[in-house]
Amino acid sequence: MDDQRERRIKERAFELWQREGSLDGRSLGHWLQAEREVQEEDEAEAASRDVVGLAAAANPTH
């Protein structure tokens, strides 16, 4: 796992922990949820880049 992705997951897991009242015992659940959310964000960003790339290819400017 790259450092930037791990940092994003760690920050998101911490946000989830805080939102749930900073209770102990749910760190694995928070981490797994954060991983899913970061993965979804990355996939959405990649899909957006693909759409922009396709649009640019379909409408080239000379």
Backbone as numpy.savetxt, mean C-alpha at the origin, in Angstrom:
# Nx Ny Nz CAx CAy CAz Cx Cy Cz
11.74 -8.15 1.23 10.88 -6.97 1.23 11.78 -5.74 1.23
11.46 -4.77 0.39 12.32 -3.59 0.35 12.03 -2.69 1.55
13.02 -1.85 1.86 12.95 -1.01 3.06 11.78 -0.03 3.03
11.52 0.56 1.87 10.43 1.53 1.78 9.08 0.86 2.01
8.87 -0.29 1.41 7.60 -1.01 1.58 7.43 -1.43 3.04
8.49 -1.94 3.64 8.41 -2.35 5.04 8.10 -1.17 5.95
8.68 -0.01 5.65 8.41 1.20 6.43 6.94 1.58 6.32
6.40 1.51 5.10 4.98 1.83 4.89 4.08 0.89 5.68
4.42 -0.40 5.65 3.63 -1.38 6.39 3.71 -1.10 7.88
4.91 -0.83 8.37 5.10 -0.56 9.79 4.30 0.66 10.23
4.34 1.72 9.42 3.59 2.93 9.74 2.08 2.66 9.75
1.62 1.91 8.76 0.18 1.60 8.67 -0.25 0.72 9.83
0.56 -0.28 10.19 0.24 -1.15 11.33 0.15 -0.32 12.61
1.04 0.63 12.77 1.02 1.50 13.94 -0.26 2.34 13.97
-0.66 2.87 12.80 -1.91 3.63 12.71 -3.10 2.77 13.11
-3.12 1.53 12.64 -4.22 0.61 12.98 -4.24 0.35 14.48
-3.08 0.13 15.07 -2.95 -0.11 16.51 -3.49 1.08 17.29
-3.09 2.28 16.87 -3.57 3.48 17.56 -5.08 3.62 17.42
-5.60 3.39 16.21 -7.03 3.55 15.96 -7.85 2.60 16.83
-7.30 1.43 17.12 -8.02 0.45 17.93 -7.78 0.62 19.43
-7.19 1.74 19.81 -7.03 2.03 21.23 -5.70 1.61 21.82
-4.73 1.31 21.01 -3.37 0.97 21.45 -3.34 -0.24 22.38
-4.21 -1.20 22.12 -4.25 -2.41 22.94 -3.21 -3.41 22.47
-2.63 -4.12 23.40 -1.64 -5.15 23.06 -2.33 -6.42 22.59
-1.56 -7.28 21.89 -2.06 -8.58 21.52 -2.58 -8.70 20.10
-2.55 -7.61 19.35 -3.07 -7.66 17.98 -2.02 -7.27 16.96
-0.76 -7.30 17.34 0.29 -6.81 16.44 0.35 -7.60 15.14
0.20 -8.92 15.20 0.25 -9.72 13.97 -0.94 -9.37 13.08
-2.10 -9.24 13.64 -3.28 -8.87 12.86 -3.13 -7.51 12.21
-2.57 -6.55 12.97 -2.34 -5.22 12.41 -1.32 -5.28 11.28
-0.26 -6.05 11.48 0.77 -6.17 10.46 0.19 -6.78 9.18
-0.57 -7.85 9.32 -1.14 -8.52 8.15 -2.12 -7.62 7.42
-2.93 -6.89 8.16 -3.87 -5.96 7.53 -3.10 -4.86 6.82
-2.07 -4.34 7.45 -1.26 -3.29 6.84 -0.60 -3.80 5.56
-0.10 -5.03 5.58 0.49 -5.63 4.38 -0.53 -5.68 3.24
-1.74 -6.11 3.55 -2.80 -6.19 2.53 -3.10 -4.80 1.95
-3.22 -3.82 2.84 -3.56 -2.48 2.39 -2.46 -1.87 1.53
-1.21 -2.07 1.93 -0.09 -1.55 1.14 -0.03 -2.26 -0.21
-0.26 -3.57 -0.22 -0.28 -4.33 -1.47 -1.37 -3.80 -2.40
-2.55 -3.55 -1.85 -3.66 -3.02 -2.65 -3.31 -1.64 -3.21
-2.68 -0.80 -2.40 -2.26 0.52 -2.87 -1.26 0.38 -4.02
-0.29 -0.51 -3.85 0.73 -0.71 -4.88 0.10 -1.22 -6.18
-0.84 -2.15 -6.06 -1.51 -2.68 -7.25 -2.34 -1.61 -7.94
-3.02 -0.78 -7.17 -3.83 0.30 -7.76 -2.93 1.31 -8.46
-1.79 1.61 -7.86 -0.84 2.54 -8.47 -0.28 1.97 -9.77
0.06 0.69 -9.77 0.58 0.04 -10.98 -0.48 0.03 -12.08
-1.72 -0.26 -11.71 -2.80 -0.26 -12.69 -3.00 1.13 -13.27
-2.90 2.14 -12.43 -3.04 3.52 -12.90 -1.93 3.88 -13.88
-0.70 3.46 -13.57 0.41 3.72 -14.48 0.18 3.01 -15.81
-0.35 1.79 -15.75 -0.63 1.04 -16.98 -1.66 1.77 -17.84
-2.71 2.29 -17.21 -3.76 3.00 -17.94 -3.17 4.26 -18.58
-2.36 4.98 -17.84 -1.74 6.20 -18.37 -0.81 5.83 -19.53
-0.06 4.75 -19.37 0.83 4.30 -20.44 0.07 3.89 -21.68
-1.03 3.19 -21.51 -1.85 2.79 -22.66 -2.45 4.00 -23.36
-2.91 4.96 -22.56 -3.49 6.17 -23.14 -2.43 6.94 -23.93
-1.23 7.01 -23.40 -0.15 7.71 -24.09 0.21 6.99 -25.38
0.22 5.66 -25.34 0.54 4.89 -26.53 -0.55 5.03 -27.60
-1.78 5.16 -27.15 -2.89 5.27 -28.09 -2.97 6.65 -28.73
-2.43 7.65 -28.05 -2.49 9.03 -28.53 -1.09 9.65 -28.56
-0.21 9.13 -29.38 1.14 9.68 -29.41 1.15 11.09 -29.99
2.00 11.91 -29.45 2.17 13.26 -29.99 3.51 13.31 -30.69
3.53 13.96 -31.81 4.76 14.03 -32.61 5.43 15.33 -32.42
